[in-house]
PDB file of C-alpha atoms in Angstrom:
ATOM      1  CA  UNK A   1      80.975 152.143-100.650  1.00 64.00           C
ATOM      2  CA  UNK A   2      78.004 153.502-102.612  1.00 78.00           C
ATOM      3  CA  UNK A   3      78.974 151.396-105.657  1.00 85.00           C
ATOM      4  CA  UNK A   4      79.277 148.333-103.435  1.00 83.00           C
ATOM      5  CA  UNK A   5      75.852 149.030-101.936  1.00 85.00           C
ATOM      6  CA  UNK A   6      74.382 149.471-105.412  1.00 89.00           C
ATOM      7  CA  UNK A   7      75.847 146.147-106.494  1.00 90.00           C
ATOM      8  CA  UNK A   8      74.338 144.345-103.495  1.00 90.00           C
ATOM      9  CA  UNK A   9      70.906 145.878-104.226  1.00 92.00           C
ATOM     10  CA  UNK A  10      71.206 144.880-107.904  1.00 92.00           C
ATOM     11  CA  UNK A  11      72.240 141.320-107.046  1.00 91.00           C
ATOM     12  CA  UNK A  12      69.340 141.063-104.577  1.00 93.00           C
ATOM     13  CA  UNK A  13      66.818 142.210-107.192  1.00 93.00           C
ATOM     14  CA  UNK A  14      68.125 139.945-109.943  1.00 95.00           C
ATOM     15  CA  UNK A  15      68.496 136.832-107.780  1.00 94.00           C
ATOM     16  CA  UNK A  16      65.113 137.324-106.161  1.00 94.00           C
ATOM     17  CA  UNK A  17      63.455 137.416-109.584  1.00 94.00           C
ATOM     18  CA  UNK A  18      65.425 134.417-110.849  1.00 95.00           C
ATOM     19  CA  UNK A  19      64.836 132.591-107.590  1.00 94.00           C
ATOM     20  CA  UNK A  20      61.079 133.050-107.754  1.00 94.00           C
ATOM     21  CA  UNK A  21      61.047 131.592-111.255  1.00 95.00           C
ATOM     22  CA  UNK A  22      63.445 128.718-110.560  1.00 95.00           C
ATOM     23  CA  UNK A  23      62.141 127.737-107.126  1.00 94.00           C
ATOM     24  CA  UNK A  24      58.554 127.968-108.367  1.00 93.00           C
ATOM     25  CA  UNK A  25      59.384 125.826-111.397  1.00 95.00           C
ATOM     26  CA  UNK A  26      61.218 123.207-109.333  1.00 95.00           C
ATOM     27  CA  UNK A  27      58.478 123.219-106.684  1.00 92.00           C
ATOM     28  CA  UNK A  28      55.899 122.544-109.401  1.00 92.00           C
ATOM     29  CA  UNK A  29      57.625 119.359-110.555  1.00 92.00           C
ATOM     30  CA  UNK A  30      55.872 116.127-109.644  1.00 91.00           C
ATOM     31  CA  UNK A  31      59.044 114.628-108.164  1.00 93.00           C
ATOM     32  CA  UNK A  32      59.609 117.569-105.821  1.00 92.00           C
ATOM     33  CA  UNK A  33      57.847 118.163-102.522  1.00 89.00           C
ATOM     34  CA  UNK A  34      57.044 121.858-102.195  1.00 90.00           C
ATOM     35  CA  UNK A  35      57.205 121.584 -98.415  1.00 89.00           C
ATOM     36  CA  UNK A  36      60.659 120.012 -98.431  1.00 91.00           C
ATOM     37  CA  UNK A  37      61.942 122.535-100.962  1.00 94.00           C
ATOM     38  CA  UNK A  38      60.562 125.371 -98.835  1.00 94.00           C
ATOM     39  CA  UNK A  39      62.126 123.878 -95.705  1.00 93.00           C
ATOM     40  CA  UNK A  40      65.519 123.535 -97.420  1.00 94.00           C
ATOM     41  CA  UNK A  41      65.347 127.112 -98.685  1.00 95.00           C
ATOM     42  CA  UNK A  42      64.390 128.458 -95.251  1.00 95.00           C
ATOM     43  CA  UNK A  43      67.262 126.542 -93.645  1.00 95.00           C
ATOM     44  CA  UNK A  44      69.656 128.158 -96.135  1.00 95.00           C
ATOM     45  CA  UNK A  45      68.130 131.572 -95.325  1.00 96.00           C
ATOM     46  CA  UNK A  46      68.516 130.861 -91.620  1.00 96.00           C
ATOM     47  CA  UNK A  47      72.157 129.927 -92.020  1.00 96.00           C
ATOM     48  CA  UNK A  48      72.896 132.974 -94.185  1.00 96.00           C
ATOM     49  CA  UNK A  49      71.196 135.241 -91.643  1.00 95.00           C
ATOM     50  CA  UNK A  50      72.996 133.761 -88.653  1.00 95.00           C
ATOM     51  CA  UNK A  51      76.366 134.035 -90.402  1.00 96.00           C
ATOM     52  CA  UNK A  52      75.985 137.716 -91.368  1.00 95.00           C
ATOM     53  CA  UNK A  53      77.687 139.179 -88.274  1.00 94.00           C
ATOM     54  CA  UNK A  54      80.659 136.857 -88.769  1.00 94.00           C
ATOM     55  CA  UNK A  55      81.622 138.088 -92.243  1.00 94.00           C
ATOM     56  CA  UNK A  56      84.443 140.561 -92.548  1.00 92.00           C
ATOM     57  CA  UNK A  57      84.738 141.180 -96.274  1.00 92.00           C
ATOM     58  CA  UNK A  58      82.576 142.557 -99.037  1.00 92.00           C
ATOM     59  CA  UNK A  59      82.648 139.365-101.174  1.00 92.00           C
ATOM     60  CA  UNK A  60      81.442 137.328 -98.183  1.00 93.00           C
ATOM     61  CA  UNK A  61      78.642 139.814 -97.534  1.00 92.00           C
ATOM     62  CA  UNK A  62      77.672 139.747-101.203  1.00 93.00           C
ATOM     63  CA  UNK A  63      77.708 135.933-101.231  1.00 94.00           C
ATOM     64  CA  UNK A  64      75.556 135.579 -98.120  1.00 95.00           C
ATOM     65  CA  UNK A  65      73.145 138.212 -99.405  1.00 94.00           C
ATOM     66  CA  UNK A  66      72.864 136.318-102.699  1.00 95.00           C
ATOM     67  CA  UNK A  67      72.171 132.989-100.959  1.00 95.00           C
ATOM     68  CA  UNK A  68      69.660 134.617 -98.624  1.00 95.00           C
ATOM     69  CA  UNK A  69      67.619 136.390-101.276  1.00 95.00           C
ATOM     70  CA  UNK A  70      67.655 133.467-103.729  1.00 95.00           C
ATOM     71  CA  UNK A  71      66.371 131.087-101.059  1.00 95.00           C
ATOM     72  CA  UNK A  72      63.936 133.656 -99.683  1.00 94.00           C
ATOM     73  CA  UNK A  73      62.183 133.613-103.033  1.00 93.00           C
ATOM     74  CA  UNK A  74      60.636 130.294-101.918  1.00 93.00           C
ATOM     75  CA  UNK A  75      58.558 132.340 -99.511  1.00 90.00           C
ATOM     76  CA  UNK A  76      56.888 134.079-102.446  1.00 89.00           C
ATOM     77  CA  UNK A  77      56.594 131.262-104.956  1.00 92.00           C
ATOM     78  CA  UNK A  78      55.768 128.297-102.695  1.00 93.00           C
ATOM     79  CA  UNK A  79      53.580 129.783 -99.957  1.00 91.00           C
ATOM     80  CA  UNK A  80      50.286 129.545-101.843  1.00 90.00           C
ATOM     81  CA  UNK A  81      50.670 125.938-103.067  1.00 91.00           C
ATOM     82  CA  UNK A  82      51.809 124.780 -99.631  1.00 90.00           C
ATOM     83  CA  UNK A  83      48.908 126.570 -97.961  1.00 90.00           C
ATOM     84  CA  UNK A  84      46.449 124.828-100.301  1.00 89.00           C
ATOM     85  CA  UNK A  85      48.046 121.476 -99.377  1.00 86.00           C
ATOM     86  CA  UNK A  86      47.678 122.264 -95.680  1.00 85.00           C
ATOM     87  CA  UNK A  87      44.163 123.731 -95.495  1.00 87.00           C
ATOM     88  CA  UNK A  88      42.397 122.974 -98.825  1.00 86.00           C
ATOM     89  CA  UNK A  89      41.317 125.435-101.476  1.00 90.00           C
ATOM     90  CA  UNK A  90      38.025 126.175 -99.681  1.00 91.00           C
ATOM     91  CA  UNK A  91      39.837 127.580 -96.650  1.00 91.00           C
ATOM     92  CA  UNK A  92      42.699 129.138 -98.595  1.00 92.00           C
ATOM     93  CA  UNK A  93      41.394 132.701 -98.539  1.00 92.00           C
ATOM     94  CA  UNK A  94      41.040 132.951 -94.775  1.00 93.00           C
ATOM     95  CA  UNK A  95      44.263 131.003 -94.161  1.00 92.00           C
ATOM     96  CA  UNK A  96      46.187 133.309 -96.502  1.00 93.00           C
ATOM     97  CA  UNK A  97      44.711 136.329 -94.752  1.00 94.00           C
ATOM     98  CA  UNK A  98      45.796 134.942 -91.390  1.00 94.00           C
ATOM     99  CA  UNK A  99      49.273 134.256 -92.797  1.00 92.00           C
ATOM    100  CA  UNK A 100      49.590 137.823 -94.079  1.00 93.00           C
ATOM    101  CA  UNK A 101      48.370 139.215 -90.756  1.00 95.00           C
ATOM    102  CA  UNK A 102      50.973 137.118 -88.914  1.00 93.00           C
ATOM    103  CA  UNK A 103      53.695 138.315 -91.254  1.00 91.00           C
ATOM    104  CA  UNK A 104      52.526 141.896 -90.765  1.00 94.00           C
ATOM    105  CA  UNK A 105      52.786 141.598 -86.988  1.00 95.00           C
ATOM    106  CA  UNK A 106      56.246 140.050 -87.328  1.00 91.00           C
ATOM    107  CA  UNK A 107      57.332 142.823 -89.708  1.00 92.00           C
ATOM    108  CA  UNK A 108      55.991 145.440 -87.324  1.00 96.00           C
ATOM    109  CA  UNK A 109      57.485 144.049 -84.105  1.00 94.00           C
ATOM    110  CA  UNK A 110      60.621 142.332 -85.422  1.00 92.00           C
ATOM    111  CA  UNK A 111      62.823 145.328 -86.269  1.00 93.00           C
ATOM    112  CA  UNK A 112      62.232 147.204 -82.993  1.00 95.00           C
ATOM    113  CA  UNK A 113      62.892 143.999 -81.055  1.00 94.00           C
ATOM    114  CA  UNK A 114      66.079 143.392 -83.060  1.00 93.00           C
ATOM    115  CA  UNK A 115      67.219 146.946 -82.297  1.00 94.00           C
ATOM    116  CA  UNK A 116      66.424 146.516 -78.611  1.00 95.00           C
ATOM    117  CA  UNK A 117      68.309 143.196 -78.531  1.00 94.00           C
ATOM    118  CA  UNK A 118      71.372 144.850 -80.060  1.00 94.00           C
ATOM    119  CA  UNK A 119      71.143 147.778 -77.630  1.00 94.00           C
ATOM    120  CA  UNK A 120      70.817 145.364 -74.716  1.00 95.00           C
ATOM    121  CA  UNK A 121      73.635 142.966 -75.725  1.00 93.00           C
ATOM    122  CA  UNK A 122      75.763 145.311 -77.839  1.00 93.00           C
ATOM    123  CA  UNK A 123      76.433 142.388 -80.190  1.00 92.00           C
ATOM    124  CA  UNK A 124      74.978 141.717 -83.609  1.00 91.00           C
ATOM    125  CA  UNK A 125      75.414 137.968 -83.240  1.00 92.00           C
ATOM    126  CA  UNK A 126      72.390 137.644 -80.951  1.00 92.00           C
ATOM    127  CA  UNK A 127      70.173 139.717 -83.219  1.00 93.00           C
ATOM    128  CA  UNK A 128      71.071 137.875 -86.422  1.00 95.00           C
ATOM    129  CA  UNK A 129      71.324 134.525 -84.656  1.00 94.00           C
ATOM    130  CA  UNK A 130      67.822 134.819 -83.235  1.00 93.00           C
ATOM    131  CA  UNK A 131      66.443 135.935 -86.600  1.00 93.00           C
ATOM    132  CA  UNK A 132      68.141 132.954 -88.252  1.00 94.00           C
ATOM    133  CA  UNK A 133      66.736 130.623 -85.606  1.00 95.00           C
ATOM    134  CA  UNK A 134      63.164 131.745 -86.236  1.00 93.00           C
ATOM    135  CA  UNK A 135      63.582 131.497 -90.009  1.00 93.00           C
ATOM    136  CA  UNK A 136      64.937 127.965 -89.582  1.00 94.00           C
ATOM    137  CA  UNK A 137      62.045 127.007 -87.304  1.00 94.00           C
ATOM    138  CA  UNK A 138      59.553 128.206 -89.914  1.00 89.00           C
ATOM    139  CA  UNK A 139      61.095 125.884 -92.473  1.00 89.00           C
ATOM    140  CA  UNK A 140      61.384 122.922 -90.136  1.00 91.00           C
ATOM    141  CA  UNK A 141      57.727 123.167 -89.099  1.00 89.00           C
ATOM    142  CA  UNK A 142      56.732 122.106 -92.600  1.00 85.00           C
ATOM    143  CA  UNK A 143      58.788 118.934 -92.160  1.00 85.00           C
ATOM    144  CA  UNK A 144      58.001 118.130 -88.532  1.00 88.00           C
ATOM    145  CA  UNK A 145      54.235 118.747 -88.495  1.00 81.00           C
ATOM    146  CA  UNK A 146      53.365 116.257 -91.287  1.00 78.00           C
ATOM    147  CA  UNK A 147      55.534 113.603 -89.598  1.00 82.00           C
ATOM    148  CA  UNK A 148      53.732 114.131 -86.294  1.00 85.00           C
ATOM    149  CA  UNK A 149      50.378 114.067 -88.056  1.00 79.00           C
ATOM    150  CA  UNK A 150      51.181 110.833 -89.896  1.00 81.00           C
ATOM    151  CA  UNK A 151      52.314 109.170 -86.659  1.00 85.00           C
ATOM    152  CA  UNK A 152      49.095 110.327 -85.047  1.00 81.00           C
ATOM    153  CA  UNK A 153      47.025 109.005 -87.924  1.00 80.00           C
ATOM    154  CA  UNK A 154      48.778 105.636 -87.752  1.00 79.00           C
ATOM    155  CA  UNK A 155      48.037 105.498 -84.026  1.00 78.00           C
ATOM    156  CA  UNK A 156      44.378 106.452 -84.391  1.00 72.00           C
ATOM    157  CA  UNK A 157      43.383 103.847 -86.966  1.00 65.00           C
ATOM    158  CA  UNK A 158      40.899 101.415 -85.532  1.00 53.00           C
ATOM    159  CA  UNK A 159      41.328  97.678 -86.267  1.00 53.00           C
ATOM    160  CA  UNK A 160      37.736  97.466 -87.542  1.00 52.00           C
ATOM    161  CA  UNK A 161      38.104 100.319 -89.991  1.00 49.00           C
ATOM    162  CA  UNK A 162      41.721 101.224 -90.859  1.00 51.00           C
ATOM    163  CA  UNK A 163      40.581 104.275 -92.813  1.00 51.00           C
ATOM    164  CA  UNK A 164      38.761 105.727 -89.788  1.00 48.00           C
ATOM    165  CA  UNK A 165      40.973 108.677 -88.941  1.00 48.00           C
ATOM    166  CA  UNK A 166      39.805 111.258 -86.445  1.00 47.00           C
ATOM    167  CA  UNK A 167      42.184 114.226 -86.140  1.00 47.00           C
ATOM    168  CA  UNK A 168      40.522 115.320 -82.881  1.00 44.00           C
ATOM    169  CA  UNK A 169      41.515 112.115 -81.116  1.00 47.00           C
ATOM    170  CA  UNK A 170      45.035 111.603 -82.440  1.00 43.00           C
ATOM    171  CA  UNK A 171      46.621 111.253 -78.993  1.00 42.00           C
ATOM    172  CA  UNK A 172      43.789 109.822 -76.906  1.00 44.00           C
ATOM    173  CA  UNK A 173      44.527 107.957 -73.689  1.00 45.00           C
ATOM    174  CA  UNK A 174      44.909 104.215 -73.936  1.00 47.00           C
ATOM    175  CA  UNK A 175      46.316 104.425 -77.450  1.00 48.00           C
ATOM    176  CA  UNK A 176      49.124 101.981 -78.104  1.00 52.00           C
ATOM    177  CA  UNK A 177      51.290 104.811 -79.442  1.00 55.00           C
ATOM    178  CA  UNK A 178      51.306 106.774 -76.176  1.00 51.00           C
ATOM    179  CA  UNK A 179      53.128 104.142 -74.183  1.00 50.00           C
ATOM    180  CA  UNK A 180      55.688 103.707 -76.942  1.00 49.00           C
ATOM    181  CA  UNK A 181      56.838 107.312 -77.173  1.00 52.00           C
ATOM    182  CA  UNK A 182      54.393 108.162 -79.940  1.00 50.00           C
ATOM    183  CA  UNK A 183      55.640 105.460 -82.303  1.00 50.00           C
ATOM    184  CA  UNK A 184      52.988 103.144 -83.744  1.00 49.00           C
ATOM    185  CA  UNK A 185      53.306  99.517 -82.674  1.00 44.00           C
TER     186      UNK A 185
END
């Protein structure tokens, strides 16, 4: 067992390093959306996490660990460019600080909650399933939020000035998009 554990740790280290380089390189290509790549990687991480309690052999555990850590490398290599896209370079410093604080709180509270959930349910599936769910949600937010924002922007354009976009009034009353389920008409 100690050799098997050592192999998993080695694979994690190697694939994390390779993943940071490869995912960062792919994310930097003009034809690739960093947000979509991040979302895809987080969905793979979510799936690998949720499937962990279902594996019953060492090769399966090694494979899921490899997928998880390779895809998790997107969190390190794509976070900064995506944050600049979302908030601009002027607000990057404070946004990155807020992101790190949020991650710190999650890292502080997550493991005790996971332990409590296992103690309460006596099943690993709920613990890993919930962790996978939250990882998946983090990836999907980068896909869903821009879609919602673009629908809102399409709805808020005035006929006199189509470039007049006011983020504060995206869903104001009387807007043609409200009565149509949020879809511009």
